[in-house]
XYZ file of C-alpha atoms in Angstrom:
672
model
C -12.106 -24.741 7.697
C -12.038 -21.957 5.135
C -9.755 -18.914 5.056
C -11.034 -15.940 3.081
C -9.236 -12.827 1.840
C -10.968 -9.878 0.168
C -9.316 -6.915 -1.567
C -11.363 -3.907 -2.670
C -9.967 -2.158 -5.735
C -11.137 0.809 -7.737
C -12.817 -1.374 -10.367
C -13.173 -4.876 -8.912
C -13.486 -6.454 -5.485
C -11.355 -9.604 -5.459
C -11.867 -12.644 -3.266
C -9.798 -15.745 -2.459
C -10.952 -18.724 -0.404
C -8.618 -21.485 0.808
C -9.925 -24.837 2.045
C -7.323 -26.279 4.407
C -8.779 -29.802 4.118
C -8.576 -30.115 0.344
C -5.704 -27.577 -0.063
C -7.601 -25.908 -2.880
C -8.252 -22.281 -3.738
C -11.342 -20.587 -5.126
C -11.277 -17.139 -6.754
C -13.975 -14.546 -7.385
C -14.300 -11.019 -8.748
C -17.243 -8.709 -8.239
C -17.590 -5.129 -9.505
C -16.638 -2.644 -6.789
C -19.426 -0.485 -5.401
C -17.777 2.816 -4.363
C -21.024 4.243 -3.002
C -21.579 1.260 -0.707
C -18.336 -0.765 -0.554
C -19.795 -3.366 1.805
C -22.053 -4.538 -1.024
C -19.062 -5.339 -3.246
C -17.449 -7.341 -0.430
C -20.610 -9.331 0.241
C -21.092 -9.915 -3.502
C -17.577 -11.361 -3.762
C -18.337 -13.641 -0.801
C -21.505 -14.855 -2.522
C -19.478 -15.734 -5.627
C -16.917 -17.626 -3.548
C -19.668 -19.688 -1.958
C -19.171 -21.763 1.169
C -20.588 -21.573 4.660
C -19.358 -18.453 6.484
C -19.888 -20.268 9.786
C -17.020 -22.554 8.707
C -14.634 -19.680 7.979
C -11.692 -19.673 10.387
C -10.172 -16.386 9.240
C -11.475 -13.409 7.292
C -9.028 -10.696 6.233
C -9.853 -7.639 4.188
C -7.872 -5.010 2.290
C -9.689 -1.666 2.280
C -9.516 1.603 0.364
C -12.115 3.530 2.366
C -9.648 5.795 4.157
C -7.501 6.419 1.093
C -10.475 7.454 -1.024
C -11.861 9.710 1.711
C -8.551 11.592 1.976
C -8.047 11.948 -1.769
C -11.648 12.969 -2.369
C -11.773 15.241 0.725
C -14.789 13.411 2.154
C -13.624 12.861 5.722
C -14.877 14.121 9.074
C -14.932 17.657 10.463
C -11.734 17.593 12.508
C -10.993 19.897 15.449
C -7.507 20.026 16.897
C -6.207 20.864 20.363
C -2.636 22.183 20.401
C -0.143 23.634 22.848
C -0.721 27.343 23.429
C 1.325 29.350 20.945
C 1.451 26.556 18.317
C -1.863 27.084 16.609
C -0.276 27.623 13.181
C 1.962 24.535 12.920
C -0.113 23.032 10.097
C -0.772 26.400 8.442
C 2.955 27.179 8.230
C 4.019 23.592 7.510
C 7.361 23.108 5.785
C 9.055 25.568 3.450
C 9.455 22.919 0.743
C 8.456 23.967 -2.796
C 7.086 20.890 -4.609
C 7.099 22.807 -7.928
C 10.285 24.849 -7.717
C 9.816 27.326 -10.579
C 6.024 27.811 -10.565
C 5.416 31.162 -8.878
C 1.669 30.552 -8.911
C 1.855 27.371 -6.860
C -0.394 27.531 -3.806
C 0.204 25.552 -0.640
C -2.425 22.888 -0.032
C -4.637 24.031 2.850
C -4.481 21.808 5.941
C -7.341 19.451 6.720
C -7.967 21.447 9.908
C -8.445 25.178 9.245
C -7.160 27.670 11.787
C -10.661 28.384 13.099
C -10.977 24.762 14.241
C -7.564 24.744 15.967
C -7.876 25.466 19.693
C -5.065 26.197 22.154
C -4.514 24.593 25.546
C -2.277 26.175 28.186
C 0.277 23.383 28.707
C 3.918 22.920 27.761
C 6.350 20.009 27.755
C 10.054 20.282 27.086
C 11.987 18.166 24.582
C 13.086 15.759 27.321
C 9.518 15.230 28.557
C 9.771 17.477 31.608
C 6.763 19.671 32.397
C 7.173 23.413 32.020
C 3.482 24.358 32.215
C 1.156 21.869 33.944
C -2.145 20.904 32.331
C -5.262 22.541 33.801
C -8.248 20.138 33.460
C -10.791 22.928 34.027
C -9.336 24.949 31.163
C -9.436 21.857 28.944
C -13.119 21.329 29.762
C -13.826 24.941 28.857
C -12.037 24.565 25.523
C -13.933 21.357 24.748
C -17.260 23.191 25.025
C -16.329 25.068 21.844
C -16.237 21.864 19.815
C -19.618 20.914 18.278
C -21.099 17.436 18.597
C -22.182 15.167 15.777
C -21.418 11.823 14.105
C -18.959 13.408 11.680
C -16.949 15.392 14.233
C -13.522 14.152 15.312
C -10.916 15.523 17.711
C -7.127 15.355 17.298
C -4.950 16.116 20.335
C -1.481 17.316 19.295
C 0.800 18.747 21.950
C 4.430 19.795 21.673
C 6.930 17.025 22.584
C 4.173 14.530 23.450
C 6.413 11.785 22.029
C 8.706 12.304 25.038
C 5.911 12.411 27.629
C 2.358 11.334 26.651
C 0.731 12.241 29.982
C -0.905 15.525 28.899
C -2.332 14.119 25.677
C -3.646 11.037 27.450
C -5.341 13.163 30.114
C -7.037 15.376 27.520
C -8.191 12.362 25.511
C -9.796 10.831 28.607
C -11.507 14.118 29.439
C -12.867 14.436 25.895
C -14.176 10.879 25.867
C -15.819 11.386 29.250
C -17.568 14.620 28.286
C -18.427 13.592 24.696
C -18.737 9.767 24.518
C -19.734 9.801 20.833
C -16.645 11.614 19.573
C -13.808 9.991 17.683
C -10.754 11.173 19.652
C -7.112 10.379 18.976
C -3.814 11.695 20.336
C -0.521 12.066 18.509
C 1.326 9.983 21.120
C -0.614 6.870 20.029
C -0.745 7.619 16.290
C 2.846 8.747 15.634
C 5.017 9.017 18.781
C 7.959 10.628 17.003
C 9.533 14.058 16.816
C 8.884 16.628 14.022
C 5.643 18.379 14.874
C 4.412 19.080 11.328
C 4.499 15.438 10.306
C 3.227 14.150 13.668
C 0.318 16.602 13.691
C -0.532 15.830 10.044
C -0.576 12.080 10.653
C -2.795 12.479 13.703
C -5.209 14.733 11.816
C -5.409 12.181 8.986
C -6.274 9.533 11.556
C -9.079 11.691 12.948
C -10.234 12.686 9.452
C -11.058 9.115 8.422
C -11.843 7.723 11.878
C -15.664 8.105 11.935
C -15.998 6.872 8.348
C -13.865 3.773 8.960
C -15.735 2.993 12.168
C -19.089 3.078 10.371
C -17.766 0.947 7.517
C -16.234 -1.701 9.766
C -19.381 -1.865 11.903
C -21.503 -2.310 8.764
C -19.100 -4.957 7.467
C -19.232 -6.896 10.714
C -23.019 -6.719 10.662
C -23.102 -7.993 7.073
C -20.700 -10.834 7.864
C -22.683 -11.774 10.969
C -25.789 -11.953 8.792
C -23.996 -14.614 6.744
C -23.026 -16.582 9.844
C -19.454 -15.379 10.452
C -18.721 -15.094 14.175
C -14.930 -14.689 14.452
C -12.601 -11.688 14.406
C -12.408 -9.515 11.295
C -8.832 -8.710 10.288
C -7.816 -5.707 8.214
C -4.724 -5.499 6.019
C -2.493 -2.636 7.147
C -0.040 -0.421 5.297
C 3.007 -2.051 6.927
C 2.363 -5.434 5.314
C 0.690 -7.049 8.321
C -2.864 -7.357 9.550
C -4.731 -5.864 12.490
C -8.006 -6.593 14.194
C -10.995 -4.492 13.197
C -10.885 -2.807 16.611
C -7.260 -1.801 16.081
C -8.116 -0.498 12.602
C -10.987 1.573 14.046
C -8.628 3.137 16.589
C -5.771 3.770 14.126
C -7.375 3.860 10.651
C -4.513 5.892 9.159
C -2.537 2.657 9.289
C -4.767 1.215 6.538
C -4.291 3.810 3.783
C -2.101 1.410 1.743
C -4.078 -1.613 2.846
C -4.860 -2.969 -0.635
C -1.401 -2.700 -2.254
C 0.234 -4.051 0.915
C -1.467 -7.423 0.433
C 0.159 -7.941 -2.958
C 3.633 -7.153 -1.619
C 3.167 -9.551 1.303
C 2.069 -12.262 -1.142
C 5.094 -11.546 -3.348
C 7.513 -12.037 -0.453
C 5.778 -15.299 0.432
C 5.974 -16.526 -3.164
C 9.620 -15.474 -3.423
C 10.464 -17.576 -0.353
C 8.709 -20.614 -1.790
C 10.367 -20.268 -5.197
C 13.836 -19.276 -3.987
C 13.751 -15.879 -5.703
C 14.977 -13.271 -3.180
C 14.966 -10.146 -5.364
C 11.682 -9.059 -6.924
C 10.093 -5.965 -8.401
C 6.325 -6.166 -8.067
C 3.911 -4.571 -10.499
C 0.282 -4.508 -9.383
C -1.760 -3.090 -12.269
C -5.456 -2.879 -11.591
C -8.269 -0.853 -13.033
C -7.306 2.524 -11.596
C -3.571 2.571 -10.877
C -0.333 0.599 -10.811
C 1.612 0.033 -7.601
C 5.262 -1.021 -7.794
C 7.612 -2.147 -5.032
C 11.230 -3.329 -4.847
C 11.898 -6.368 -2.646
C 15.538 -7.163 -1.857
C 16.476 -10.285 0.065
C 12.806 -11.140 0.665
C 12.446 -8.186 3.047
C 9.320 -6.046 2.947
C 10.611 -2.481 2.509
C 8.952 -0.251 5.106
C 9.271 3.518 5.321
C 7.941 6.313 7.523
C 8.403 9.044 4.921
C 5.307 8.721 2.718
C 2.499 11.073 1.789
C -1.146 10.523 0.989
C -2.136 13.180 -1.487
C -0.475 16.379 -0.248
C -0.414 15.298 3.404
C 2.465 13.734 5.329
C 1.752 10.295 6.757
C 4.397 9.031 9.178
C 2.886 5.668 10.033
C 4.997 2.673 8.910
C 4.098 1.812 5.320
C 5.442 -0.457 2.633
C 7.567 1.603 0.258
C 5.184 1.472 -2.686
C 5.285 3.845 -5.638
C 1.883 4.393 -7.260
C 1.181 5.795 -10.705
C -2.139 6.523 -12.395
C -1.827 3.837 -15.066
C -4.491 1.153 -14.803
C -6.846 -0.609 -17.149
C -9.369 2.178 -16.701
C -6.876 5.058 -17.047
C -8.149 7.582 -19.578
C -6.090 8.610 -22.627
C -6.241 12.312 -23.510
C -4.429 15.067 -25.386
C -3.030 18.116 -23.609
C -3.055 21.670 -24.974
C -0.121 20.827 -27.237
C -1.790 17.641 -28.547
C 0.669 15.485 -26.596
C -0.802 12.095 -25.700
C -1.236 11.464 -21.957
C -2.593 8.452 -20.070
C -4.084 8.961 -16.598
C -4.080 9.723 -13.787
C -7.830 10.158 -14.168
C -9.663 6.858 -14.476
C -13.023 5.701 -15.767
C -13.253 3.542 -12.631
C -15.977 0.941 -12.177
C -18.778 3.290 -13.192
C -19.109 4.147 -16.030
C -15.881 2.280 -16.795
C -14.062 2.080 -20.145
C -15.972 2.846 -23.330
C -16.143 -0.865 -24.207
C -18.308 -1.539 -21.127
C -21.224 0.212 -22.812
C -22.240 1.893 -19.563
C -21.997 5.489 -20.736
C -18.221 5.908 -20.814
C -17.010 7.598 -24.012
C -13.334 8.332 -23.346
C -10.697 5.818 -24.473
C -8.849 3.874 -21.791
C -5.987 1.377 -21.623
C -8.535 -1.460 -21.686
C -10.094 -0.039 -24.853
C -6.644 0.182 -26.475
C -5.903 -3.470 -25.669
C -9.248 -4.431 -27.161
C -8.478 -2.530 -30.372
C -5.116 -4.331 -30.632
C -6.996 -7.613 -30.026
C -4.922 -8.433 -26.966
C -8.260 -8.779 -25.237
C -10.952 -10.860 -26.915
C -13.674 -8.860 -28.648
C -17.070 -9.836 -27.322
C -15.496 -11.448 -24.256
C -16.303 -10.805 -20.626
C -13.781 -8.991 -18.433
C -13.198 -11.086 -15.308
C -16.043 -13.243 -16.587
C -18.544 -10.571 -15.577
C -18.454 -7.461 -17.773
C -19.239 -7.531 -21.491
C -16.694 -5.766 -23.697
C -17.857 -4.289 -27.003
C -14.908 -3.884 -29.449
C -16.895 -1.493 -31.645
C -17.357 0.962 -28.757
C -13.655 0.699 -27.903
C -12.612 1.368 -31.505
C -14.947 4.370 -31.785
C -13.504 5.962 -28.632
C -9.862 5.339 -29.628
C -10.443 6.429 -33.259
C -12.113 9.627 -32.117
C -9.024 10.593 -30.108
C -6.665 9.511 -32.895
C -8.483 11.601 -35.488
C -7.456 14.746 -33.609
C -3.777 14.028 -34.400
C -4.148 12.191 -37.699
C -3.775 8.609 -36.427
C -6.006 5.629 -37.068
C -7.432 3.578 -34.220
C -4.643 0.972 -34.129
C -1.812 3.514 -34.188
C -3.486 5.487 -31.415
C -4.126 2.305 -29.384
C -0.470 1.365 -29.712
C 0.504 4.851 -28.536
C -1.813 4.602 -25.523
C -0.192 1.324 -24.453
C 3.316 2.704 -24.956
C 2.582 5.783 -22.820
C 1.000 3.677 -20.073
C 4.024 1.367 -20.089
C 6.378 4.378 -19.978
C 4.551 5.646 -16.886
C 4.992 2.296 -15.143
C 8.652 2.042 -16.186
C 9.262 5.498 -14.748
C 7.690 4.433 -11.446
C 9.958 1.365 -11.282
C 13.051 3.438 -12.049
C 12.209 5.711 -9.114
C 12.301 2.806 -6.659
C 15.277 1.044 -8.243
C 17.793 3.109 -10.223
C 17.177 6.237 -8.136
C 18.004 4.244 -5.003
C 21.090 2.507 -6.351
C 19.491 -0.734 -7.607
C 19.783 -2.214 -11.104
C 16.394 -3.631 -12.174
C 18.218 -6.209 -14.326
C 19.223 -7.924 -11.067
C 15.555 -8.514 -10.195
C 12.680 -10.682 -11.402
C 9.512 -8.815 -12.395
C 6.416 -10.123 -10.615
C 3.247 -8.748 -12.243
C -0.240 -9.248 -10.861
C -3.582 -7.515 -10.737
C -6.041 -7.855 -13.580
C -3.834 -5.986 -16.084
C -0.305 -6.624 -14.780
C 0.573 -9.788 -16.736
C -0.696 -8.244 -19.980
C 1.842 -5.395 -19.845
C 4.699 -7.152 -18.010
C 6.777 -8.086 -21.064
C 6.645 -4.528 -22.428
C 7.796 -3.195 -19.051
C 10.579 -5.771 -18.827
C 11.758 -4.930 -22.357
C 12.147 -1.261 -21.439
C 14.078 -2.123 -18.263
C 16.111 -4.949 -19.863
C 14.767 -7.395 -17.288
C 15.198 -10.964 -18.505
C 12.687 -12.851 -16.323
C 9.051 -12.460 -15.330
C 7.175 -14.612 -12.789
C 3.366 -14.608 -13.117
C 1.753 -16.154 -10.014
C -1.282 -18.396 -9.922
C -4.445 -16.286 -9.735
C -2.734 -12.959 -10.519
C -6.005 -11.074 -10.636
C -6.656 -12.011 -7.000
C -3.074 -11.980 -5.758
C -3.494 -9.038 -3.351
C -6.467 -10.788 -1.749
C -4.310 -13.913 -1.380
C -1.715 -11.746 0.395
C -4.138 -11.016 3.196
C -4.403 -14.761 3.891
C -0.690 -15.187 4.541
C 0.031 -11.922 6.393
C 1.041 -11.974 10.049
C -0.310 -9.701 12.740
C 2.066 -6.764 12.882
C 2.518 -3.883 15.310
C 5.213 -1.228 14.885
C 6.507 0.617 17.935
C 8.778 3.661 17.852
C 10.396 5.985 20.362
C 12.344 9.146 19.692
C 15.522 9.597 21.705
C 18.347 11.430 19.968
C 21.993 10.876 20.809
C 25.426 10.009 19.419
C 25.844 6.238 19.407
C 29.183 6.218 21.189
C 28.035 8.467 24.050
C 26.057 5.929 26.057
C 27.536 2.684 24.813
C 25.709 -0.391 23.545
C 24.217 -1.423 26.955
C 22.187 1.807 27.060
C 20.968 1.294 23.491
C 20.089 -2.343 24.188
C 18.244 -1.442 27.403
C 15.947 0.975 25.578
C 15.259 -1.595 22.863
C 14.401 -4.180 25.532
C 11.986 -1.742 27.147
C 10.161 -1.231 23.836
C 10.231 -4.976 23.117
C 8.601 -5.745 26.456
C 5.620 -3.524 25.616
C 5.425 -4.776 22.023
C 5.387 -8.396 23.110
C 2.810 -7.770 25.841
C 0.471 -6.043 23.383
C 0.409 -9.174 21.214
C -0.050 -11.407 24.248
C -3.051 -9.269 25.222
C -4.505 -9.905 21.752
C -4.284 -13.652 22.302
C -1.103 -14.420 20.351
C 0.760 -17.423 21.760
C 4.277 -16.633 23.080
C 5.925 -19.037 20.614
C 4.242 -17.163 17.739
C 5.729 -13.763 18.642
C 8.745 -12.483 16.696
C 10.423 -9.163 17.535
C 12.633 -7.257 15.085
C 14.748 -4.159 15.755
C 15.522 -1.204 13.512
C 16.615 2.381 14.039
C 16.507 5.783 12.408
C 20.162 6.828 12.085
C 22.166 9.634 10.470
C 25.582 11.218 10.500
C 25.951 14.010 13.021
C 24.927 17.243 11.302
C 22.489 15.649 8.852
C 18.829 16.667 9.041
C 17.147 13.423 8.011
C 17.711 9.840 9.074
C 17.785 6.513 7.251
C 15.958 3.425 8.468
C 18.495 0.705 9.341
C 17.512 -2.878 10.143
C 19.337 -4.344 13.144
C 19.328 -8.160 13.043
C 20.226 -10.300 16.050
C 23.834 -10.534 14.884
C 24.351 -6.861 15.780
C 25.616 -6.654 19.343
C 27.881 -3.604 19.544
C 28.143 0.056 18.564
C 30.650 -0.714 15.734
C 28.147 -3.254 14.350
C 25.420 -0.598 14.308
C 27.730 1.961 12.692
C 28.708 -0.536 9.995
C 25.062 -1.374 9.270
C 24.247 2.316 8.913
C 27.283 2.978 6.694
C 26.186 0.202 4.336
C 22.659 1.642 4.022
C 24.034 5.164 3.526
C 26.473 3.964 0.877
C 23.706 2.166 -1.025
C 21.426 5.200 -0.902
C 23.906 8.035 -1.540
C 26.993 6.338 -2.987
C 29.396 7.203 -0.168
C 30.074 6.727 3.532
C 31.803 8.886 6.112
C 33.986 8.278 9.123
C 32.065 10.879 11.143
C 30.010 10.354 14.283
C 26.722 8.471 13.880
C 23.565 9.671 15.614
C 20.571 7.510 16.500
C 17.226 9.297 16.322
C 14.437 6.730 16.563
C 14.348 3.295 18.176
C 11.913 0.963 16.413
C 10.588 -2.514 17.188
C 8.362 -4.552 14.900
C 6.279 -7.185 16.681
C 4.909 -10.034 14.558
C 2.246 -12.537 15.540
C 3.036 -15.337 13.082
C 0.003 -17.088 11.574
C -0.300 -20.380 9.702
C 0.127 -20.061 5.942
C -1.850 -21.887 3.247
C 0.006 -24.766 1.639
C 0.292 -24.179 -2.090
C -0.445 -27.497 -3.790
C 1.470 -28.785 -6.824
C -0.040 -27.923 -10.204
C -1.676 -31.221 -11.213
C -4.232 -30.242 -13.846
C -4.030 -29.573 -17.546
C -2.314 -31.187 -20.508
C 0.010 -30.265 -23.322
C -0.162 -27.099 -25.412
C -2.501 -28.654 -27.994
C -5.020 -29.596 -25.290
C -4.884 -26.073 -23.841
C -5.359 -24.342 -27.199
C -8.621 -22.392 -27.254
C -8.268 -20.725 -30.660
C -6.238 -18.057 -32.425
C -6.605 -14.473 -33.632
C -4.565 -11.716 -35.188
C -2.945 -9.688 -32.383
C -1.028 -6.469 -33.014
C 2.589 -6.176 -31.878
C 4.867 -3.317 -32.986
C 2.514 -2.185 -35.750
C 1.992 -5.646 -37.291
C -0.705 -8.255 -36.892
C 0.609 -11.675 -35.778
C -1.402 -14.882 -35.907
C -1.440 -15.617 -32.177
C -2.611 -18.823 -30.431
C -4.829 -18.421 -27.370
C -4.389 -20.866 -24.473
C -6.440 -21.494 -21.338
C -4.105 -21.363 -18.358
C -5.930 -23.990 -16.329
C -5.391 -26.484 -19.167
C -1.600 -26.031 -19.265
C 0.215 -28.747 -17.329
C 3.410 -28.169 -15.369
C 6.421 -28.434 -17.632
C 4.715 -27.094 -20.762
C 6.752 -24.505 -22.671
C 5.542 -21.966 -25.235
C 7.157 -19.508 -27.637
C 5.713 -16.078 -28.321
C 3.550 -14.697 -29.665
C 0.853 -16.262 -27.487
C -1.904 -15.242 -25.120
C -2.725 -17.154 -21.925
C -6.266 -16.448 -20.762
C -7.692 -17.154 -17.325
C -10.488 -15.859 -15.173
C -9.442 -12.480 -13.827
C -6.338 -11.813 -15.929
C -4.557 -12.304 -19.264
C -0.837 -12.954 -19.790
C 0.635 -11.578 -23.001
C 3.640 -13.411 -24.459
C 5.070 -11.216 -27.252
C 7.436 -12.366 -29.978
C 10.974 -13.110 -28.720
C 9.665 -14.247 -25.322
C 9.236 -17.825 -24.091
C 7.160 -19.274 -21.272
C 7.393 -22.303 -18.982
C 4.749 -23.591 -16.560
C 6.435 -24.312 -13.214
C 5.624 -27.160 -10.797
C 3.140 -25.100 -8.775
C 1.493 -23.461 -11.779
C 3.422 -20.178 -11.867
C 4.413 -18.933 -15.308
C 8.071 -18.098 -15.884
C 8.594 -15.806 -18.871
C 12.101 -15.349 -20.253
C 13.438 -13.124 -23.005
C 14.735 -15.158 -25.926
C 18.268 -14.364 -27.025
């Protein structure tokens, strides 16, 4: 049987197929088709080949919801709120993102005030009913909402996290009176306190709901046309996968779907290679996503944003920066060189594509410095014209008196600085020293810039996986089903004692386990993990604390929290500890592909494909070019060198060495 993973990026759609009989992998890249993303997915499947009727598992990382939010192309959302709370999203928080800019305007909510309707109901913080729900009044309010395929309804009542009854009743009424609507309630999307964030997350879910439903239906139809008859799985932001039906119901859980696959694959690779601490660097055509992995644990947070909007669904703690192969280089009003965040994307793409793009990009700069082969094909598909790249880079350089090579070098340095800054935010800013980690680059452009990033951060080792250009797609193959459950109940830990805490966790675990059983997961494949949102009494915001099975008392929980607090803020207190949220992660463990030993290739001479002058630090170096698939395990190389493969290029600068490991991974180390 075949297992297939697909990841849709801004420039390319990547595919991986694993044959469990031969234990072999096949890789494919097809240009992304933003206007009709299903076409890019089906094109990647055609390149992979194989009989879709023999596919046992199909998993897909999507960017549909993310793009719709960022481009403001979602549904027309109407919102029902508790009477008197119509302006929760309008008022929002009093935070000032740009502290000293008096002209800064607050981003308008996705639901304007005119589409926010009040319902006469009221729950108290403990879930008790102060004002009962009147179904007749709800029906009258619903008549004010228009019908149509692009209309969605978000139900957001005060304190619904403590008692979901009113929201559930309104949702059922809306679905009964308007069967075609996309309707969601905050109690199912984000059952946690803090109304602004809960309402925002629910509105985001409604905003992309109709679009995601249409896309997933079209995808299923396209796959069925190729003979695929099994479930479609979607990569989710928390590092797991969900069924297509679950993704249609809670699409906001997929907004980091693509980057999540790469992090999941990195954790898997770290386990196999015995490397517990990794910093990932996924550099594609549009952006770079970085993530810090400590102790082979996927870092999950509930405090992220998508664009200007709060998203409180569990997500991998990924930091994204607009520095990809297609990121455009430009000069600001003071003639200061900038790179990104705007990107040439897949169409027209970098200037070297010859598809109408005229602005220089990171890819064009690498072509000018001959780190990419002039006249070659990017990912084996797209012709690259070095003359067009040089014209675009030289045109920008002429504005500040630099030739094409000096400007290209500057473009790369700025792009690298942007990525280094992103890594510092997730490491140094949180109390971690990046020198204690191994850099794991992937994506089409990650291995090309990894050594420059590592030099800036003084990281001594880099691990380049097999098939780095398709690594995120591989991640979807090895990801478990994952459901995250949360319940808000605030109290001082010592007040109720550990039995009360444990009883509430067991209640949540019972529901979490049953949900997976209902989806057909075998009992011996279910794994439940506890965590909690905790803070010192008097603090406003909590920290997420993992609670392994070894924790069995209140002092154990307090010690676990103190350790997390000390790592984050550099100190701990002897004050009372408050628990805010109880969280349970339910995993449905799936079989993982077996990574075969690297058996192909020969020595360095057999892998040599040629040589060319490549620019490093302002000088041209005669640099050998090797084909990765021809390098046998155990081969070592000294920089400068370039290792080419379909879908990616690894750059080995001077003062770096490389070794091919037993399973084909490349280990780069800084020479002393």
